[in-house]
Amino acid sequence: MIKQAPLVMIPGPTPVAEPIRQAMAVQTYGHTFGKFVKIYKDCLAGLKQIFQADHMIVIGGAGTLSMEMGLVNTVRPGEDLLVVTHGVFGDRFVPMAKALGINVDVLNCPDGERVPLAQIEEKLAAKKYAAMTLTHVDTSSGVMSQPKEVGELAKKYGVLFILDGVCASAGIAEPMKDYGIDMIVTTCQKAFGTPPGLTMLALSDKVVARREELGTVAGYYTDIKNWLPIMDNPSNYFSTPPVNHIVALNESVKMILEEGLEARYARHDLIGRSVRAGLAAIGLEPVTKPAALAPTLSVVKYPAGIDDVAFRAKMEEFGLVVAGGVGSLKGKIFRIGHMGNICFAEVVVTLNAVERALISLGYEVQPGAAVGAASAEWYK
Amino acid sequence: MIKQAPLVMIPGPTPVAEPIRQAMAVQTYGHTFGKFVKIYKDCLAGLKQIFQADHMIVIGGAGTLSMEMGLVNTVRPGEDLLVVTHGVFGDRFVPMAKALGINVDVLNCPDGERVPLAQIEEKLAAKKYAAMTLTHVDTSSGVMSQPKEVGELAKKYGVLFILDGVCASAGIAEPMKDYGIDMIVTTCQKAFGTPPGLTMLALSDKVVARREELGTVAGYYTDIKNWLPIMDNPSNYFSTPPVNHIVALNESVKMILEEGLEARYARHDLIGRSVRAGLAAIGLEPVTKPAALAPTLSVVKYPAGIDDVAFRAKMEEFGLVVAGGVGSLKGKIFRIGHMGNICFAEVVVTLNAVERALISLGYEVQPGAAVGAASAEWYK
């Protein structure tokens, strides 16, 4: 039997398409060399289009660093921040803000649910916050929040709105101007389908003005003021950018624009519905409430008697990597990422492995039931 | 005529060897997937051997971020830092420290010279510093400092010693324990010969203890406390590491250990001497004082009448990218990087292009003179 590398269906990193993989391997360019400067510019221009951003910053790092840069550049130590959280990644803004000396108020809710908009409005009406954060899709709970509605509240109460797009960007619409988002902090290894290693920020002019207002901030590499002139003209130098990674991201951006934003978001939506139809057909339920389901991943409750470690080991035997739970959901759920540059074939292979893994662990499944239901949804 | 990609002979990024390039393009792994966890562990173990480090941290970022992490994790706001600088990159610690609220004393000197050890001792004797920084090789001036001697002073005066190894690590010996270095902050695209995108820290137990002492620090992604448990066991999770990049760095580490540290440092030394012999043969002089010349790059004064932009454009015509000057040396010098996974062939090609570029700009050179002199040195 041919043994292939397993298919990585975790909520990031996601499978990397051939043109992006090949771009990772280019003989590296000098970072201010003409050809690379053009690639960097093209990449940033494409991203501006995707996000309706006034400015983009893409540098070496990770999603967590982009979140930190979100706070460093908008909130002074001693000022107030409102964190709206639907899981582990929303929660992460709290210790981060505390490390930076920022006062934090937190709005959270039970696993799989959404913080009601009325609660958010109540908070915003009661106190003047320097900024608020919202996680678009929390990778731990699968909850998709309501950036459009929250954006309206942010505008109404004049609070700077930072959206963590990590598990959503390029898979779910994030039109900054239409939604009233001031800043998106995100990364590349989820719906962008590029290997991990980038910190990505989409900024409005308002954020740049706010940064200016702050004077000195408690960071240097994390100070957007050091990077903005480089992003305007990448033949300038501040700190060496991750050349190969940006060449790869540019390939991803080209693929996204070629597919078309509407088509890409619709594809993610259909993939999400197909995965869920498949899981439902074999009695598996998301932990996420129906209204909050994200197109980019599924966070699935284990049936009684199925052990987390044993299940994921079986999945790997069948050539599939899925993720376990984190935080309060550890051991209780598994997570399937279904975003980026994948399509229905990956859904079929994944659901087939889920069926086989469950069967081999003694859970009764009609072979083909999940795949069949997903297929019916996909071709509806 | 066949047009090839130009040879990148700048002081980083440096040419990427085939096994490292191919590793950049692997189908990405889940970051806690067994096979990748082993690669990450191997990579860190190899790096510990290279640096004599008690702990290694390798994450997504850049050299500048490693410098920032050096300060964030060792010096409290309001404490004193001594910065010993030999150029633009040493100077960089000053605004960085200021952004973090750290008091800074600076020791600098004219371009191409070294700060005398006596001056450093005088400072250390006069004030109790929380830490001191020294740039091993300043990429702007080509000055190689004296980490061994400075390490002795640091030990004598009980000051924590942070070495910026960016333009030296893996090309020049940096044995932490032998030299009394507490922390090396560095990156991957110079003598490691991996594409840019990593933040690398080599730490002694003393630094980890110091971090513990500090309580909360003004950073989250930059807090080594968040990363150390991951580096001990990469199947744990904090923030997604740059998977492909670490696979690539592991290839580089394997190449380094296979070559052998002594052999690798000797190769760099011989390359440096050969380049300089070649340049001298056509009347070109380094801006760097002879005692301070680095094996990893040459910072070369332009002969009278040779224009920086025209010269580098000519070099590119001949298939070579070299770097211009930064800071006070801008326009006055050019910089050749000669480190990482290159050998004498690259020296020959580079010096030949220097000859041709100078000739075509009207500077008198006997064709072959530079290459011949370098060859005589190499085969001596």
Short mmCIF file of N, CA, C and O in Angstrom, two decimals, chain B residues 239-286:
data_model
loop_
_atom_site.label_atom_id
_atom_site.label_comp_id
_atom_site.label_asym_id
_atom_site.label_seq_id
_atom_site.Cartn_x
_atom_site.Cartn_y
_atom_site.Cartn_z
N SER B 239 1.58 29.28 20.34
CA SER B 239 1.21 30.03 19.13
C SER B 239 1.85 29.26 17.98
O SER B 239 2.95 28.72 18.15
N THR B 240 1.19 29.15 16.85
CA THR B 240 1.65 28.25 15.78
C THR B 240 3.06 28.62 15.29
O THR B 240 3.27 29.73 14.82
N PRO B 241 4.00 27.70 15.41
CA PRO B 241 5.36 27.99 14.93
C PRO B 241 5.42 27.91 13.40
O PRO B 241 4.56 27.30 12.77
N PRO B 242 6.43 28.52 12.80
CA PRO B 242 6.58 28.53 11.34
C PRO B 242 7.12 27.17 10.86
O PRO B 242 8.32 27.02 10.64
N VAL B 243 6.22 26.24 10.70
CA VAL B 243 6.55 24.83 10.46
C VAL B 243 7.60 24.63 9.36
O VAL B 243 8.67 24.06 9.60
N ASN B 244 7.28 25.10 8.15
CA ASN B 244 8.20 24.86 7.03
C ASN B 244 9.57 25.47 7.28
O ASN B 244 10.61 24.90 6.93
N HIS B 245 9.55 26.63 7.88
CA HIS B 245 10.80 27.33 8.15
C HIS B 245 11.69 26.56 9.12
O HIS B 245 12.91 26.57 9.02
N ILE B 246 11.04 25.90 10.08
CA ILE B 246 11.81 25.12 11.07
C ILE B 246 12.35 23.84 10.42
O ILE B 246 13.46 23.43 10.71
N VAL B 247 11.57 23.27 9.51
CA VAL B 247 12.07 22.12 8.76
C VAL B 247 13.32 22.55 7.96
O VAL B 247 14.33 21.83 7.92
N ALA B 248 13.26 23.75 7.38
CA ALA B 248 14.39 24.26 6.60
C ALA B 248 15.59 24.55 7.50
O ALA B 248 16.73 24.20 7.17
N LEU B 249 15.33 25.17 8.64
CA LEU B 249 16.44 25.47 9.57
C LEU B 249 17.10 24.18 10.05
O LEU B 249 18.32 24.12 10.21
N ASN B 250 16.28 23.15 10.25
CA ASN B 250 16.85 21.87 10.68
C ASN B 250 17.82 21.33 9.63
O ASN B 250 18.85 20.75 9.97
N GLU B 251 17.51 21.53 8.35
CA GLU B 251 18.44 21.11 7.29
C GLU B 251 19.74 21.90 7.41
O GLU B 251 20.84 21.35 7.26
N SER B 252 19.60 23.18 7.68
CA SER B 252 20.79 24.03 7.83
C SER B 252 21.63 23.55 9.01
O SER B 252 22.86 23.44 8.92
N VAL B 253 20.96 23.26 10.13
CA VAL B 253 21.67 22.80 11.33
C VAL B 253 22.40 21.48 11.04
O VAL B 253 23.55 21.29 11.45
N LYS B 254 21.72 20.59 10.31
CA LYS B 254 22.37 19.32 9.96
C LYS B 254 23.62 19.57 9.11
O LYS B 254 24.66 18.93 9.33
N MET B 255 23.51 20.50 8.17
CA MET B 255 24.67 20.81 7.32
C MET B 255 25.82 21.37 8.15
O MET B 255 26.99 21.08 7.91
N ILE B 256 25.48 22.21 9.12
CA ILE B 256 26.50 22.83 9.97
C ILE B 256 27.23 21.78 10.80
O ILE B 256 28.46 21.75 10.86
N LEU B 257 26.44 20.89 11.41
CA LEU B 257 27.06 19.88 12.27
C LEU B 257 27.84 18.86 11.45
O LEU B 257 28.86 18.32 11.90
N GLU B 258 27.36 18.61 10.24
CA GLU B 258 28.07 17.69 9.36
C GLU B 258 29.41 18.30 8.91
O GLU B 258 30.43 17.61 8.86
N GLU B 259 29.38 19.57 8.59
CA GLU B 259 30.64 20.24 8.21
C GLU B 259 31.58 20.27 9.41
O GLU B 259 32.79 20.14 9.25
N GLY B 260 31.01 20.44 10.60
CA GLY B 260 31.82 20.57 11.82
C GLY B 260 32.01 22.03 12.14
O GLY B 260 32.31 22.84 11.24
N LEU B 261 31.87 22.39 13.41
CA LEU B 261 31.92 23.81 13.78
C LEU B 261 33.28 24.42 13.46
O LEU B 261 33.37 25.49 12.85
N GLU B 262 34.36 23.72 13.84
CA GLU B 262 35.69 24.29 13.61
C GLU B 262 35.94 24.49 12.12
O GLU B 262 36.44 25.53 11.68
N ALA B 263 35.56 23.47 11.32
CA ALA B 263 35.76 23.55 9.87
C ALA B 263 34.93 24.70 9.28
O ALA B 263 35.38 25.42 8.39
N ARG B 264 33.73 24.86 9.79
CA ARG B 264 32.84 25.90 9.27
C ARG B 264 33.41 27.29 9.58
O ARG B 264 33.43 28.17 8.72
N TYR B 265 33.88 27.47 10.80
CA TYR B 265 34.44 28.78 11.16
C TYR B 265 35.72 29.02 10.36
O TYR B 265 35.99 30.15 9.91
N ALA B 266 36.52 27.97 10.16
CA ALA B 266 37.76 28.12 9.39
C ALA B 266 37.45 28.47 7.93
O ALA B 266 38.13 29.29 7.31
N ARG B 267 36.41 27.84 7.38
CA ARG B 267 36.01 28.16 6.00
C ARG B 267 35.62 29.63 5.90
O ARG B 267 36.03 30.33 4.96
N HIS B 268 34.82 30.10 6.84
CA HIS B 268 34.44 31.51 6.80
C HIS B 268 35.66 32.42 6.89
O HIS B 268 35.75 33.43 6.19
N ASP B 269 36.58 32.06 7.75
CA ASP B 269 37.78 32.86 7.92
C ASP B 269 38.56 32.94 6.61
O ASP B 269 38.99 34.02 6.19
N LEU B 270 38.71 31.79 5.96
CA LEU B 270 39.48 31.73 4.71
C LEU B 270 38.75 32.49 3.60
O LEU B 270 39.38 33.19 2.79
N ILE B 271 37.44 32.35 3.55
CA ILE B 271 36.66 33.11 2.55
C ILE B 271 36.88 34.60 2.76
O ILE B 271 37.16 35.35 1.82
N GLY B 272 36.79 35.03 4.02
CA GLY B 272 36.97 36.46 4.32
C GLY B 272 38.33 36.95 3.87
O GLY B 272 38.44 37.99 3.20
N ARG B 273 39.37 36.19 4.19
CA ARG B 273 40.73 36.62 3.81
C ARG B 273 40.90 36.63 2.29
O ARG B 273 41.56 37.51 1.73
N SER B 274 40.29 35.66 1.62
CA SER B 274 40.41 35.59 0.15
C SER B 274 39.72 36.78 -0.51
O SER B 274 40.26 37.38 -1.44
N VAL B 275 38.51 37.10 -0.03
CA VAL B 275 37.80 38.26 -0.58
C VAL B 275 38.65 39.52 -0.41
O VAL B 275 38.83 40.30 -1.35
N ARG B 276 39.18 39.68 0.77
CA ARG B 276 39.95 40.90 1.05
C ARG B 276 41.25 40.95 0.23
O ARG B 276 41.64 42.02 -0.23
N ALA B 277 41.88 39.80 0.04
CA ALA B 277 43.09 39.76 -0.79
C ALA B 277 42.73 40.19 -2.21
O ALA B 277 43.47 40.96 -2.85
N GLY B 278 41.59 39.69 -2.70
CA GLY B 278 41.15 40.06 -4.04
C GLY B 278 40.87 41.55 -4.16
O GLY B 278 41.31 42.21 -5.11
N LEU B 279 40.16 42.09 -3.19
CA LEU B 279 39.82 43.51 -3.23
C LEU B 279 41.08 44.37 -3.14
O LEU B 279 41.23 45.36 -3.88
N ALA B 280 42.00 43.96 -2.27
CA ALA B 280 43.25 44.72 -2.10
C ALA B 280 44.04 44.78 -3.40
O ALA B 280 44.65 45.80 -3.74
N ALA B 281 44.01 43.68 -4.15
CA ALA B 281 44.78 43.60 -5.40
C ALA B 281 44.30 44.62 -6.43
O ALA B 281 45.05 44.98 -7.34
N ILE B 282 43.09 45.11 -6.31
CA ILE B 282 42.62 46.13 -7.24
C ILE B 282 42.41 47.47 -6.53
O ILE B 282 41.68 48.34 -6.98
N GLY B 283 43.07 47.58 -5.38
CA GLY B 283 43.11 48.88 -4.70
C GLY B 283 41.88 49.23 -3.88
O GLY B 283 41.67 50.38 -3.52
N LEU B 284 41.03 48.24 -3.57
CA LEU B 284 39.85 48.53 -2.76
C LEU B 284 40.09 48.20 -1.29
O LEU B 284 40.60 47.13 -0.97
N GLU B 285 39.70 49.13 -0.44
CA GLU B 285 39.96 48.97 1.00
C GLU B 285 38.68 48.86 1.81
O GLU B 285 37.72 49.58 1.56
N PRO B 286 38.69 48.01 2.84
CA PRO B 286 37.55 47.99 3.76
C PRO B 286 37.51 49.27 4.59
O PRO B 286 38.56 49.87 4.85
#
